[in-house]
CSV table of C-alpha atoms and ligand atoms in Angstrom, one decimal:
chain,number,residue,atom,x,y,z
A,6,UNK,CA,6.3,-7.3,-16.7
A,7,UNK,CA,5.3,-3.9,-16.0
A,8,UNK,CA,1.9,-3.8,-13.7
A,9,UNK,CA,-0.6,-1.5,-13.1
A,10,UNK,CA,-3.5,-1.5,-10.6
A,11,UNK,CA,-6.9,-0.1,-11.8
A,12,UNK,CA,-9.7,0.4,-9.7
A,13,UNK,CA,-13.2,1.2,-10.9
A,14,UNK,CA,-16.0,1.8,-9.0
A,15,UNK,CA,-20.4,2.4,-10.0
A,16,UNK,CA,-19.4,6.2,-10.0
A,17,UNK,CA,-21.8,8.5,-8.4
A,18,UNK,CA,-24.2,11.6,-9.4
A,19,UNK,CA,-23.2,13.2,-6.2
A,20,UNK,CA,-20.3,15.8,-5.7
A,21,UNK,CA,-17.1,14.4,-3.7
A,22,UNK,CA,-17.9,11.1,-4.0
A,23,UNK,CA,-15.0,10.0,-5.8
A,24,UNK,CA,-12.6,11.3,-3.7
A,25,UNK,CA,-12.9,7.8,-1.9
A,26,UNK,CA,-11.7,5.9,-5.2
A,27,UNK,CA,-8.8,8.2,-5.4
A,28,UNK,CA,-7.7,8.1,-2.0
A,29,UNK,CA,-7.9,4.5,-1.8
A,30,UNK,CA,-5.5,4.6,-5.0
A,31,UNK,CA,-3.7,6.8,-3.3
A,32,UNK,CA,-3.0,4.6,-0.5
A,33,UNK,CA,-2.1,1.4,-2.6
A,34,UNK,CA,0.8,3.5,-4.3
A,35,UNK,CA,1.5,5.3,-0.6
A,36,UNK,CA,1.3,2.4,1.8
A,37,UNK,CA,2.1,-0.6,-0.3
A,38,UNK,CA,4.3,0.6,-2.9
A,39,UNK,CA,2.3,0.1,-6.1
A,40,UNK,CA,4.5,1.3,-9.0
A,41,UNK,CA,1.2,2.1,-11.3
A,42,UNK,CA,-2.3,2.8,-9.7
A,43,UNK,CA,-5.7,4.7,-11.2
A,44,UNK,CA,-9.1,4.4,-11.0
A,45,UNK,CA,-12.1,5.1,-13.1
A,46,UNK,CA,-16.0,5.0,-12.9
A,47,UNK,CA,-18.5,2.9,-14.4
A,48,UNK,CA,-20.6,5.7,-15.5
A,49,UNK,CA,-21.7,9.6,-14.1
A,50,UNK,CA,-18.0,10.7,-13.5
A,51,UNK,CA,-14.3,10.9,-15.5
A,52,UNK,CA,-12.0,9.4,-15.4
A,53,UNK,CA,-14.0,6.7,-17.5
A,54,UNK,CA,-12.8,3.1,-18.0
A,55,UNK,CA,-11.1,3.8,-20.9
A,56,UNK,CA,-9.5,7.1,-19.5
A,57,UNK,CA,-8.4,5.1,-16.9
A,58,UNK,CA,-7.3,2.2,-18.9
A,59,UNK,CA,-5.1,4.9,-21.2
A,60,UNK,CA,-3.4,6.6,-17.9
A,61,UNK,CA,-1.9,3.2,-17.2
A,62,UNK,CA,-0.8,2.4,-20.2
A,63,UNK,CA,0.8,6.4,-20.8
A,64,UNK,CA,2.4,4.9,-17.3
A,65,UNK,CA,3.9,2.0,-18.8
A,66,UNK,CA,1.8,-0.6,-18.0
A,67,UNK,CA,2.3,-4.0,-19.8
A,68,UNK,CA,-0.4,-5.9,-17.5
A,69,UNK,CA,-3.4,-4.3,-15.6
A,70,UNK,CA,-5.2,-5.9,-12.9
A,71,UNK,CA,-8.7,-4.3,-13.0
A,72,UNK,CA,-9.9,-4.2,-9.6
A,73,UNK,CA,-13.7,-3.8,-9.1
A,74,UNK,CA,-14.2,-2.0,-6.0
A,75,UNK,CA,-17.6,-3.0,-5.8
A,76,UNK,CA,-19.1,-5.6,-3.2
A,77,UNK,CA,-21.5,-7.7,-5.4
A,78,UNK,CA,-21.5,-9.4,-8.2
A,79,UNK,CA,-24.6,-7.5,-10.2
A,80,UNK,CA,-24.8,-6.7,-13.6
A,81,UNK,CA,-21.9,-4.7,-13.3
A,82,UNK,CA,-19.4,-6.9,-12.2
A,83,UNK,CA,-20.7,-9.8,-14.9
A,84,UNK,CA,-21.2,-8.0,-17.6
A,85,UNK,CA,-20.5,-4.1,-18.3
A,86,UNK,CA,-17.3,-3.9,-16.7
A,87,UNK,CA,-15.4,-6.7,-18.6
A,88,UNK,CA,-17.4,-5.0,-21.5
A,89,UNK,CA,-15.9,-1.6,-21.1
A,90,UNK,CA,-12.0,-2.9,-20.3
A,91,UNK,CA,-12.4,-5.0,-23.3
A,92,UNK,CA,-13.4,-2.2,-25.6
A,93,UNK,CA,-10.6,0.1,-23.8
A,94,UNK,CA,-7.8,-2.6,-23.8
A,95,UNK,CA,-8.9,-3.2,-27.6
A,96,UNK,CA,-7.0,0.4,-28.3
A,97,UNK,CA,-3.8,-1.3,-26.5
A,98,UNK,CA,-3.4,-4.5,-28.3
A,99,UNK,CA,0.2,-6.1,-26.5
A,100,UNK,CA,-1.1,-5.1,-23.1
A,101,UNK,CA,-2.6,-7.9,-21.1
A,102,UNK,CA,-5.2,-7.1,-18.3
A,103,UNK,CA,-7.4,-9.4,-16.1
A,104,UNK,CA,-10.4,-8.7,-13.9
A,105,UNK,CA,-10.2,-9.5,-10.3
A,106,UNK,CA,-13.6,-10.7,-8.1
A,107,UNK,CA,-15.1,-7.9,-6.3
A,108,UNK,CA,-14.6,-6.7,-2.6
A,109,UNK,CA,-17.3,-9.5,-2.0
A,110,UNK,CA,-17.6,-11.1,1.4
A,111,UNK,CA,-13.9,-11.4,2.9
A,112,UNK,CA,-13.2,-12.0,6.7
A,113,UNK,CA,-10.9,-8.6,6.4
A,114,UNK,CA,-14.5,-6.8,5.9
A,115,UNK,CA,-15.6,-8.1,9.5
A,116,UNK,CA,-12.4,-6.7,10.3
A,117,UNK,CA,-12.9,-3.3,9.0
A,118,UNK,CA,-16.4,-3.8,10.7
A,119,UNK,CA,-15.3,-4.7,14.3
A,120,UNK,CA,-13.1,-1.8,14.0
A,121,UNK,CA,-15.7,0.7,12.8
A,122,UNK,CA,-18.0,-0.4,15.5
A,123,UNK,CA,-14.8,-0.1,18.3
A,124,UNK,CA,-13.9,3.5,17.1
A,125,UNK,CA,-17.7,4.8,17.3
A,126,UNK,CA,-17.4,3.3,21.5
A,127,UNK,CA,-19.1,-0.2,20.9
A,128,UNK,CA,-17.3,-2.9,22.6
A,129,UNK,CA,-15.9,-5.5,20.1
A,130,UNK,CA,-13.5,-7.3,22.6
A,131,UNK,CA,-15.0,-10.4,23.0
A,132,UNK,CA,-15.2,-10.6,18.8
A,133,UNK,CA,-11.8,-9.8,18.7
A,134,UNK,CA,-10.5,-12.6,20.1
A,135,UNK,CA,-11.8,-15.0,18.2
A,136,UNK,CA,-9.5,-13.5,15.5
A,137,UNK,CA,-6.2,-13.8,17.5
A,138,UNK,CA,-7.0,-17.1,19.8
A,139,UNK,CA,-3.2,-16.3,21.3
A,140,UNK,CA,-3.6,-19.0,23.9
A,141,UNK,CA,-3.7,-22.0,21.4
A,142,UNK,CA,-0.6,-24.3,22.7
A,143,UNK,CA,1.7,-24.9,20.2
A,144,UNK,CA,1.6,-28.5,18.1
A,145,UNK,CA,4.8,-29.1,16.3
A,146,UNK,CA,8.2,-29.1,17.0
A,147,UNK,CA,9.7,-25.8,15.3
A,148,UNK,CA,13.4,-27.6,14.9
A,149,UNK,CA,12.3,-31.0,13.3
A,150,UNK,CA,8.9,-30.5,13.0
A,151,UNK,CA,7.3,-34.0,14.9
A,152,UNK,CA,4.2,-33.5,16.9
A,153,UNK,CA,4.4,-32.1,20.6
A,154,UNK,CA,2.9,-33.6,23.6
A,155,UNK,CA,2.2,-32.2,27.2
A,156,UNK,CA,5.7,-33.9,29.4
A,157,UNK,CA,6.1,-32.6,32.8
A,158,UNK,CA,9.7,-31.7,33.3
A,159,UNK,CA,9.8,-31.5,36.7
A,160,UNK,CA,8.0,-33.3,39.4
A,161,UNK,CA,5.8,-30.0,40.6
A,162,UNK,CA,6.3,-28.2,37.3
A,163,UNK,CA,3.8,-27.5,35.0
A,164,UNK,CA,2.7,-29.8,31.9
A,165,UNK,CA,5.1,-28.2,29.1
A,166,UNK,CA,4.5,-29.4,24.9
A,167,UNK,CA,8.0,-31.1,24.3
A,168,UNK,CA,9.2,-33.0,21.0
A,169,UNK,CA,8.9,-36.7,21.0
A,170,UNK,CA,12.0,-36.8,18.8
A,171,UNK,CA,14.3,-34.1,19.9
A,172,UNK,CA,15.3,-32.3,23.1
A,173,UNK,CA,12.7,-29.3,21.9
A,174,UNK,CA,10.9,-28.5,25.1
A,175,UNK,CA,8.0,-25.0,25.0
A,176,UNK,CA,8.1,-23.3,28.1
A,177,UNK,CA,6.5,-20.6,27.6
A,178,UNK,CA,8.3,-18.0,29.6
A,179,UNK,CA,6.8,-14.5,30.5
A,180,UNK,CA,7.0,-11.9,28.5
A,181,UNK,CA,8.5,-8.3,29.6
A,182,UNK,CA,6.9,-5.1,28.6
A,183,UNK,CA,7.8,-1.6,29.4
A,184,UNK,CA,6.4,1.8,29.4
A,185,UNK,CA,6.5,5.1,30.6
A,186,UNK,CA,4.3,7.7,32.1
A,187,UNK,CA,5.3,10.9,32.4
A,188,UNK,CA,3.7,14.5,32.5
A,189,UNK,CA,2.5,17.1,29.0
A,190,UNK,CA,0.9,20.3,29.9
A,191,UNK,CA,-0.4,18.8,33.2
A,192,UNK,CA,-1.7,15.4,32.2
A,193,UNK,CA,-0.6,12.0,32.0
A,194,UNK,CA,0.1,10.8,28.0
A,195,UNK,CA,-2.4,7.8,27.4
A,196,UNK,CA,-2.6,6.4,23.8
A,197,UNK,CA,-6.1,4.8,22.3
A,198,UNK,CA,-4.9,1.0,21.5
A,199,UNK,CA,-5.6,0.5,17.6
A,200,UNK,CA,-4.4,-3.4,18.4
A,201,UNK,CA,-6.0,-6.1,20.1
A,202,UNK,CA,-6.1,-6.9,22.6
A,203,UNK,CA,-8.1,-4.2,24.3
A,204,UNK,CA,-8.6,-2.8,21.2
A,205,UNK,CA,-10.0,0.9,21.5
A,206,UNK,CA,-8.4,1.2,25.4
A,207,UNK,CA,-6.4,3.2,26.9
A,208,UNK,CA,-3.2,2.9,28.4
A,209,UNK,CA,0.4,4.6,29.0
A,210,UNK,CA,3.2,4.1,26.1
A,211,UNK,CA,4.5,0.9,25.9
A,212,UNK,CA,5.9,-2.3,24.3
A,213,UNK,CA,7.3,-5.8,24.7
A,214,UNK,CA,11.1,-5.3,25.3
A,215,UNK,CA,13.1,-6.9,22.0
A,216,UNK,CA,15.6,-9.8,22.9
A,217,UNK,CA,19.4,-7.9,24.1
A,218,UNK,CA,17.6,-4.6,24.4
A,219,UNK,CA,17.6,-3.0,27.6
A,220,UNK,CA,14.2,-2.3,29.2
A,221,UNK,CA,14.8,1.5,30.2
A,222,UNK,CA,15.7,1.6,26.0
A,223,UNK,CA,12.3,-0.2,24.6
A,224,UNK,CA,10.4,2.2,27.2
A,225,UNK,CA,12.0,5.1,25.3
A,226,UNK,CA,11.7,3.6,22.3
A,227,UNK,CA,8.0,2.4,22.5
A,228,UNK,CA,7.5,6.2,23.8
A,229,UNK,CA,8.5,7.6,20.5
A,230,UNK,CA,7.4,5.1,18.5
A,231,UNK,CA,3.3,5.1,20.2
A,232,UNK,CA,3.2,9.5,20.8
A,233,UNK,CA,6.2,10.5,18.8
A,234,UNK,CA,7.8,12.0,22.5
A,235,UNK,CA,11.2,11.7,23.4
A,236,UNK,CA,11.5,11.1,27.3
A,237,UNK,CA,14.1,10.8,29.5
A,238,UNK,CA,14.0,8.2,32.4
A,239,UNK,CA,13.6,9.3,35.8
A,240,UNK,CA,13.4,5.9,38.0
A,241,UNK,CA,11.7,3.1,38.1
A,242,UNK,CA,8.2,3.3,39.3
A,243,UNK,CA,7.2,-0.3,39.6
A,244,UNK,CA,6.8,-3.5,38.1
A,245,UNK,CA,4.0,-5.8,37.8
A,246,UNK,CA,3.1,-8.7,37.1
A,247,UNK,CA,-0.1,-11.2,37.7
A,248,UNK,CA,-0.8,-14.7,37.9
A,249,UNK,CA,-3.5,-14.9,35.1
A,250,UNK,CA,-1.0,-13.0,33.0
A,251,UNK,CA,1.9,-13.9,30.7
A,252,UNK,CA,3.0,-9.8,31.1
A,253,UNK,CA,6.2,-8.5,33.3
A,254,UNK,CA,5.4,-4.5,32.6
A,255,UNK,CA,8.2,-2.5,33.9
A,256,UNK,CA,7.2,0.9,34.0
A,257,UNK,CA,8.9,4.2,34.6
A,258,UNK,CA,8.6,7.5,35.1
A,259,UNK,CA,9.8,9.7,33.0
A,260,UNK,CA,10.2,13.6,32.1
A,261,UNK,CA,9.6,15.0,28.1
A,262,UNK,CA,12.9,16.0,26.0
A,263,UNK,CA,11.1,16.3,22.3
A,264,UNK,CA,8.9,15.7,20.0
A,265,UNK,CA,5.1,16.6,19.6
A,266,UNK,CA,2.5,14.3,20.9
A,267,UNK,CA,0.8,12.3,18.4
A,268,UNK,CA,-0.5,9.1,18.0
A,269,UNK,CA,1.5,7.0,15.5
A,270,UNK,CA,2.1,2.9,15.4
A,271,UNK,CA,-0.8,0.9,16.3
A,272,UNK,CA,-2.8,4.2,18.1
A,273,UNK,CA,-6.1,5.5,17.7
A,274,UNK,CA,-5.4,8.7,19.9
A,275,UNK,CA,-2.9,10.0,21.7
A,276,UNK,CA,-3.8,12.0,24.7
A,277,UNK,CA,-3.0,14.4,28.1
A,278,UNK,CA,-5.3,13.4,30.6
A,279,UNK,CA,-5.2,15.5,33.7
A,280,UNK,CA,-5.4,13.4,36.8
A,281,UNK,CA,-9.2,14.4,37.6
A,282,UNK,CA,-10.1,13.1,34.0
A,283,UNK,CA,-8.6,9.7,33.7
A,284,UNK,CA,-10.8,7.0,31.9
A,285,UNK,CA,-10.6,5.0,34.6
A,286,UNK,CA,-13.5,2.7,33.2
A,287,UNK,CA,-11.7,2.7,29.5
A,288,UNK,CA,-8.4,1.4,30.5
A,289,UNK,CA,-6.4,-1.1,28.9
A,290,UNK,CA,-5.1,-3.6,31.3
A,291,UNK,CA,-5.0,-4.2,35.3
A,292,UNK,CA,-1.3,-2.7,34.9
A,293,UNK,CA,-2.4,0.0,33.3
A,294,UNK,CA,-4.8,1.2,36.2
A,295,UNK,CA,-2.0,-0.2,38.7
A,296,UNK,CA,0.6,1.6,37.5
A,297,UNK,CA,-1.6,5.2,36.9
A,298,UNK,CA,-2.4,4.9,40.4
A,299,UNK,CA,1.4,4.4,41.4
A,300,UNK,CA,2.3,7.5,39.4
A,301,UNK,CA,-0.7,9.8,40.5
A,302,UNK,CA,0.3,8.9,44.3
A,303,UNK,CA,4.1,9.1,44.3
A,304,UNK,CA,5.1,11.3,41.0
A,305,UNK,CA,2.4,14.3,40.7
B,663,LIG,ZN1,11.8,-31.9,17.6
C-alpha cells in the first residue's frame, strides 16, 4: 500500500512562517526517505487540508498518515482537524487515512531542548548523561542469554560479569581512539562535538578505531569523515591513556592533502584555531587538552 505523510500545522497570519512546515517535509522525504510527503494549514495559508490531502493522492497515495504538527491536544487536534481530513478524504473514497497524536510531550522534545540550550553555550552535560548511563554493567549473557554475575577471574583481577551457564566472561577491554591534528591557514582544526559526551566541546578529529582497521587509517578516516579534510600522516605524536578512562587515543600529526574544512558527522562546527585562541576552557576531554599541548610544543 502506497503511503503518504501529511503534515498540517495551526497556519499562521504572519509571512514566512510556513516555510518551517515545508522544510520539515522536506526533511522527512530528504533524510528518511519518505516516498510521499506534504503539508497543509489549518486555516490563514494554502496549501489547505484538502489541497494537501489532493497532492497526495495526485502522488499516488493509497493511505495517508495525517500528522498534526501541533503540541497540544486543543480544539484543533479533537475536533477541526479530523473534521477537515474527513471532508477532504470524502472526495477520495478508496483511500484510507488515519490521524496520528500530536508532537505532545515526548522525551525526544527534552532532547531537542538540551540541545537548543547546549548550542546557545548553556551547559547540559550533566542532563546528558542521564540519557546515555554508558557505565551500566551488562546483565545477561549475549550467547545463551542467562543472567551475569560479578566472578573474579584471577586472584588480583578485577570482578568481571561472567555467565553462570556458559564460558561467556565481560571484560571490558579499553577502547582505542584516534585522531589527528594538523595545521589550516595557521590554526589547529578543532570540531564542536554534536554527540555526547561532551556534547557542545571541542576537540581534534577523531574516532574509535573499527575492529581489523589500522589506527593510522580510522585517524584519516575519522578526519574526513568529522571536517571533510583529507590528511596525510606525519608521525605519531603520542598516546594517552588514564586510569578513570576506558579511552586509548592515539593521536597524530598530520599535514592537509584535500578537501574543504567543514563540519559534517556528529559536528556542530568545524574550526582553525590559531594557537593564541585555543578554547582551552571549552575542550572536550583531558586528551584533547594533552594532546593540543603536545602538538603546540613539538609540531608548530
Ligand atoms: Zn552464557
Amino acid at each position: 500500500m502506497k503511503q503518504a505523510l501529511l503534515l498540517i500545522d495551526h497556519g499562521s497570519r504572519r509571512e514566512g512562517s510556513c516555510e518551517l512546515l515545508s522544510d520539515i517535509a522536506l526533511m522527512m522525504r530528504g533524510r528518511f526517505g519518505l516516498p510521499i510527503v506534504h503539508y497543509a494549514h489549518m486555516e490563514f495559508q494554502e496549501p489547505t487540508i484538502q489541497q494537501g490531502f489532493d497532492a497526495c493522492v495526485a502522488d499516488g497515495a493509497e493511505e495517508i498518515v495525517v500528522f498534526p504538527y501541533l503540541f497540544g491536544a486543543g480544539q484543533h487536534i479533537v475536533t477541526h482537524i479530523p473534521d477537515r481530513v474527513k471532508q477532504a478524504a470524502s472526495l477520495h473514497p478508496g483511500v484510507a487515512f488515519r490521524i496520528t497524536r500530536p508532537l505532545g510531550v515526548h522525551q525526544k522534545i527534552g532532547e531537542v531542548i538540551l540541545e537548543r540550550m547546549a548550542e546557545s553555550g548553556g551547559d547540559v552535560a550533566r542532563a546528558l548523561q542521564h540519557l546515555h548511563p554508558s557505565d551500566a554493567p551488562f546483565r545477561y549473557c549475549p550467547r545463551c542469554r542467562e543472567a551475569l554475575q560479578p566472578r573474579r577471574m584471577k586472584a588480583n583481577g578485577p570482578e568481571l560479569q561472567a555467565c553462570r551457564s556458559c564460558s561467556f566472561v565481560h571484560y571490558p577491554d579499553p577502547k582505542v581512539a584516534a585522531g589527528a591534528l594538523f595545521m589550516l591557514d595557521g590554526g589547529i582544526v578543532l570540531v564542536r562535538r554534536g554527540i555526547p559526551p561532551a556534547y557542545g566541546k571541542w576537540v581534534f578529529p577523531g574516532g574509535f578505531v573499527d575492529r581489523g582497521e589500522r589506527v593510522e587509517a580510522a585517524a584519516v578516516r575519522e578526519t574526513l569523515e568529522e571536517v571533510n579534510l583529507d590528511v596525510e600522516i606525519d608521525r605519531l605524536l603520542n598516546v594517552y591513556s588514564y586510569e578513570d578512562s576506558a579511552a586509548v587515543i592515539i593521536a597524530y600529526a598530520a599535514h592537509v592533502v584535500g578537501g574543504e574544512l567543514q563540519a559534517k558527522d556528529e559536528a556542530l562546527d568545524a574550526k582553525a584555531f590559531s594557537p593564541s585562541s585555543i578554547p582551552w576552557n571549552d575542550l572536550a576531554f583531558r586528551s584533547a587538552h594533552d594532546a593540543i599541548k603536545d602538538y603546540l610544543a613539538h609540531c608548530v
